[in-house]
Coordinates of C-alpha atoms in Angstrom, one line a residue:
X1313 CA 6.3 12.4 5.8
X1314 CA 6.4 8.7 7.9
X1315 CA 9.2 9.3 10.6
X1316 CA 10.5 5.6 12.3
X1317 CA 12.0 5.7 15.5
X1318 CA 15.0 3.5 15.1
X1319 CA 18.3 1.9 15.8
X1320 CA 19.4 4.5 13.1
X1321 CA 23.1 2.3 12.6
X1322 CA 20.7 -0.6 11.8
X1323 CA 18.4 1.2 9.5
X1324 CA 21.8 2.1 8.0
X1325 CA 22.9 -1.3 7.6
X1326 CA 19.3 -2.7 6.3
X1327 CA 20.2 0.3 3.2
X1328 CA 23.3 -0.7 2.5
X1329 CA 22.2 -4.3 2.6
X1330 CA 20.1 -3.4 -0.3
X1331 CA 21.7 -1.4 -2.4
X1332 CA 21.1 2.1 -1.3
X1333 CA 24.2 4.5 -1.1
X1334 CA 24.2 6.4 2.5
X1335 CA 26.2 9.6 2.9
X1336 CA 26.9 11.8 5.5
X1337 CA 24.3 13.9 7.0
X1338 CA 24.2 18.0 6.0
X1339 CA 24.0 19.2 9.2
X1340 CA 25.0 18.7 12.7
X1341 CA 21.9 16.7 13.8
X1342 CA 21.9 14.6 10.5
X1343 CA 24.0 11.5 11.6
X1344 CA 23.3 10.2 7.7
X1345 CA 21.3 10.6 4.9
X1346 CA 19.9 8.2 1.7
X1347 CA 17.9 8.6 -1.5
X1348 CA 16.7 6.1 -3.8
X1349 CA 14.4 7.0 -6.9
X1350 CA 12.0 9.6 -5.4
X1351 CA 12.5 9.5 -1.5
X1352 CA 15.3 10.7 0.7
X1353 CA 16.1 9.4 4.1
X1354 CA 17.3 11.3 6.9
X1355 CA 18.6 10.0 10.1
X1356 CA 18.7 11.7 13.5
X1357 CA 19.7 10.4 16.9
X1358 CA 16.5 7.8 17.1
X1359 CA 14.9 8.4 13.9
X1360 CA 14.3 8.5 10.5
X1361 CA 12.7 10.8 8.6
X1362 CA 11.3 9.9 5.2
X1363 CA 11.1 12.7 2.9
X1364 CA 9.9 13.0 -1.2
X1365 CA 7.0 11.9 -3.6
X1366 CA 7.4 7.9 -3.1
X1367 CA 8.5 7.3 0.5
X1368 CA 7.5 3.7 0.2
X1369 CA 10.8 3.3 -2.2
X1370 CA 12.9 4.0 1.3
X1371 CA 10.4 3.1 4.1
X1372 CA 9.7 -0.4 3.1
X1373 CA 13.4 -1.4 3.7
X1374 CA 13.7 0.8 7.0
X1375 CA 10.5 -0.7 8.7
X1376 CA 11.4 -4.6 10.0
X1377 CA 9.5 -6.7 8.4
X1378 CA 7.0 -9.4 9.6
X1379 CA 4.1 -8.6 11.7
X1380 CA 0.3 -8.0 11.2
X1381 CA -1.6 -5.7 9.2
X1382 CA -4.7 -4.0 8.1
X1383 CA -5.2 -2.9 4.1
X1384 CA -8.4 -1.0 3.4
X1385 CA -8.7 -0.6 -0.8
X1386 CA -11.1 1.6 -2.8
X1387 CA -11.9 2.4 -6.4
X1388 CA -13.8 4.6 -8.4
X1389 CA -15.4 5.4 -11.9
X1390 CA -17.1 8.5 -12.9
X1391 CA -18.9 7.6 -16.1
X1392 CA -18.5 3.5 -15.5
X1393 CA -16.4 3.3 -17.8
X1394 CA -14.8 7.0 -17.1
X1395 CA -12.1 8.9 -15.1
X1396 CA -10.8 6.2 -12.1
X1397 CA -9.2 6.7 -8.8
X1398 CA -7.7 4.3 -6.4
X1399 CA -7.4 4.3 -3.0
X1400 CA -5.9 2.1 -0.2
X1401 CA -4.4 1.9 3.2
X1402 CA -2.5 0.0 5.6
X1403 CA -3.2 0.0 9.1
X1404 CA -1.6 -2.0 12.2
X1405 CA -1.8 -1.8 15.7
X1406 CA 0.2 2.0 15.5
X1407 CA -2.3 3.8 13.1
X1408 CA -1.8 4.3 9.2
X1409 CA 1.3 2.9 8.1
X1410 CA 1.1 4.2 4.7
X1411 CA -2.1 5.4 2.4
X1412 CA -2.2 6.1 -1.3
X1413 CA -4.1 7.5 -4.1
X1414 CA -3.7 7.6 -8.0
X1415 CA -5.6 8.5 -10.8
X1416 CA -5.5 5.4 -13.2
X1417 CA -7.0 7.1 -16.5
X1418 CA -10.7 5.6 -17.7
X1419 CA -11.7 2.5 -16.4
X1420 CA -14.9 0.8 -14.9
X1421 CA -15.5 0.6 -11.6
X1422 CA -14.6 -3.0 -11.4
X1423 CA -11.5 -2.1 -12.7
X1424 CA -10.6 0.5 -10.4
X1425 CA -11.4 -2.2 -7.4
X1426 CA -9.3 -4.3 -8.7
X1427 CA -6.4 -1.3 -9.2
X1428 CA -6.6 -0.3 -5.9
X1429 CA -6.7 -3.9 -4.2
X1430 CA -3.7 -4.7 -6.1
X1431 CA -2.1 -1.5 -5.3
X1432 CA -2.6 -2.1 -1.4
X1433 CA -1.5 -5.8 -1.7
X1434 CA 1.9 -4.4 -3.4
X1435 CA 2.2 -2.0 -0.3
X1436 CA 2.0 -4.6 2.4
X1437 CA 4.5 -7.3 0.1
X1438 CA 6.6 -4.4 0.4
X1439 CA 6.7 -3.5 3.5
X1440 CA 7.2 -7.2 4.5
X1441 CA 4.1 -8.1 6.4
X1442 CA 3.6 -11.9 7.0
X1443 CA 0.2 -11.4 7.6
X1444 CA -2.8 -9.4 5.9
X1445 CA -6.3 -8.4 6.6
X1446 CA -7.9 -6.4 3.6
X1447 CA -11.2 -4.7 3.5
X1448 CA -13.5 -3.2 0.7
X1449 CA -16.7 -2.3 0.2
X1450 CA -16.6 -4.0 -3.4
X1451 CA -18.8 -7.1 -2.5
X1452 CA -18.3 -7.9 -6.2
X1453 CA -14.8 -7.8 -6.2
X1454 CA -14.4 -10.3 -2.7
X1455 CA -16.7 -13.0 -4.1
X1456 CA -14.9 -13.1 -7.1
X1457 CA -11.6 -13.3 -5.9
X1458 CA -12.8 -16.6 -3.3
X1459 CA -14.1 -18.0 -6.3
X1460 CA -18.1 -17.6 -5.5
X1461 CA -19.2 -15.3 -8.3
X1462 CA -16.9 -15.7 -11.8
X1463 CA -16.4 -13.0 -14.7
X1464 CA -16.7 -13.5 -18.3
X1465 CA -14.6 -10.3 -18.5
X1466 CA -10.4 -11.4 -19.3
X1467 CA -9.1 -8.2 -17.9
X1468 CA -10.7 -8.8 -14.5
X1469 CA -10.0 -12.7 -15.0
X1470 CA -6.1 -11.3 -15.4
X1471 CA -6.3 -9.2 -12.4
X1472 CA -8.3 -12.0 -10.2
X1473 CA -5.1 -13.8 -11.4
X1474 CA -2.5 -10.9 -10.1
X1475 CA -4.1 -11.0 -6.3
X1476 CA -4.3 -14.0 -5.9
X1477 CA 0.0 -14.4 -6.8
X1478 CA 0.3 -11.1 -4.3
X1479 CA -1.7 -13.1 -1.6
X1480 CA 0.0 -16.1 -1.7
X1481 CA 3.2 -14.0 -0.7
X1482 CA 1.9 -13.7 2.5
X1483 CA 1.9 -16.7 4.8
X1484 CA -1.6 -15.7 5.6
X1485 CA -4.0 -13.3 4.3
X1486 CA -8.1 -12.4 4.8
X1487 CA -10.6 -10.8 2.5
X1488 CA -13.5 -9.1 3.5
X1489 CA -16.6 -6.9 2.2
X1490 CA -17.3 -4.1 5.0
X1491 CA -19.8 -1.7 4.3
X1492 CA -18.5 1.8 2.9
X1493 CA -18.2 3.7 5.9
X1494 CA -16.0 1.4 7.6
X1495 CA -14.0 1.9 4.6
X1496 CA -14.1 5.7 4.6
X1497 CA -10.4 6.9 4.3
X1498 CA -9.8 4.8 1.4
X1499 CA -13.0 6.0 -0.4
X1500 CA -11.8 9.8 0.3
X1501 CA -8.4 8.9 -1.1
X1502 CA -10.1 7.5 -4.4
X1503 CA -12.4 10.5 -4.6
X1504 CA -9.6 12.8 -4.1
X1505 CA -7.8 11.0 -7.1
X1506 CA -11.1 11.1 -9.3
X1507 CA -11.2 15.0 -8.0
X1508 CA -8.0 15.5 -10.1
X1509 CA -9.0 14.1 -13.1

């Protein structure tokens, strides 16, 4: 549940701005409350508290945007092809921003790199960083996405495709291969995903 310490009338104003109907609070400490799709927002006297399944739905617009971050990515096949997970992260200067884990149904491992990279780029577009560092122990993955190993495979060629249009949204952007224990939380969040399955 992220809480953001706030101007809470300008967090109001950046909802309205977009779209998102605010309401009076249902207590006494509630100065205001807002829900879209599967996350409700609930502002106190210098915060906001984000509350549901998708809090990214309320918490990208809350958060100013700009800035630098961190996104760790991870995914996972048991079988190769089999059950897949994703994992990712984003990280700045204040701890985890936001983290996330899904089952994505059968896929190879490749795939599921390339699920979960895409998922963490999406996070960071939407939380409006200008800048992003991601990480993953996929070494496969990183090369081919700088262009120094290729793939005869068209559904990785179409997802090389995807990160490199969600990277170009940023005005600058990294990618690294880091060993897997410096890329431990995401690998636990793809697990834990794969674990449901």
């Amino acid at each position: 549940m992220p809480v953001i310490e706030c101007d809470v009338d300008a967090a109001r104003d950046r909802l309205e701005h977009a779209g998102v109907t605010v309401e009076p609070g249902n207590t006494d400490h509630e100065r205001w409350r807002a829900s879209r799709g599967d996350a409700t927002a609930v502002a106190y006297d210098d915060k906001v508290v984000v509350q549901g399944g998708a809090p990214r739905d309320l918490e990208a617009i809350l958060r100013k945007g700009g800035g630098r971050a961190h996104a760790y990515f991870d995914g996972g096949a048991r079988g190769n092809p089999g059950p897949a997970g994703i994992g990712w992260v984003i990280v700045t200067s204040e701890g985890i921003v936001a983290e996330g884990s899904e089952t994505i149904g059968r896929a190879t491992n490749n795939q599921a790199e390339y699920e979960a990279l895409i998922a963490a780029l999406e996070a960071a577009r939407d939380y409006g960083y200008d800048e992003i560092h991601v990480r993953g122990d996929s070494e496969l993955i990183v090369k081919q996405v700088h262009g120094e190993y290729d793939t005869n495979n068209p559904e990785l060629r179409e997802r090389r495709v995807t990160v490199h249009e969600l990277l170009s949204a940023f005005d600058e952007w990294t990618l690294e291969h880091v060993p897997r224990e410096v890329n431990d939380r995401a690998d636990a969040l793809a697990n834990e995903a794969m674990d449901q399955q």
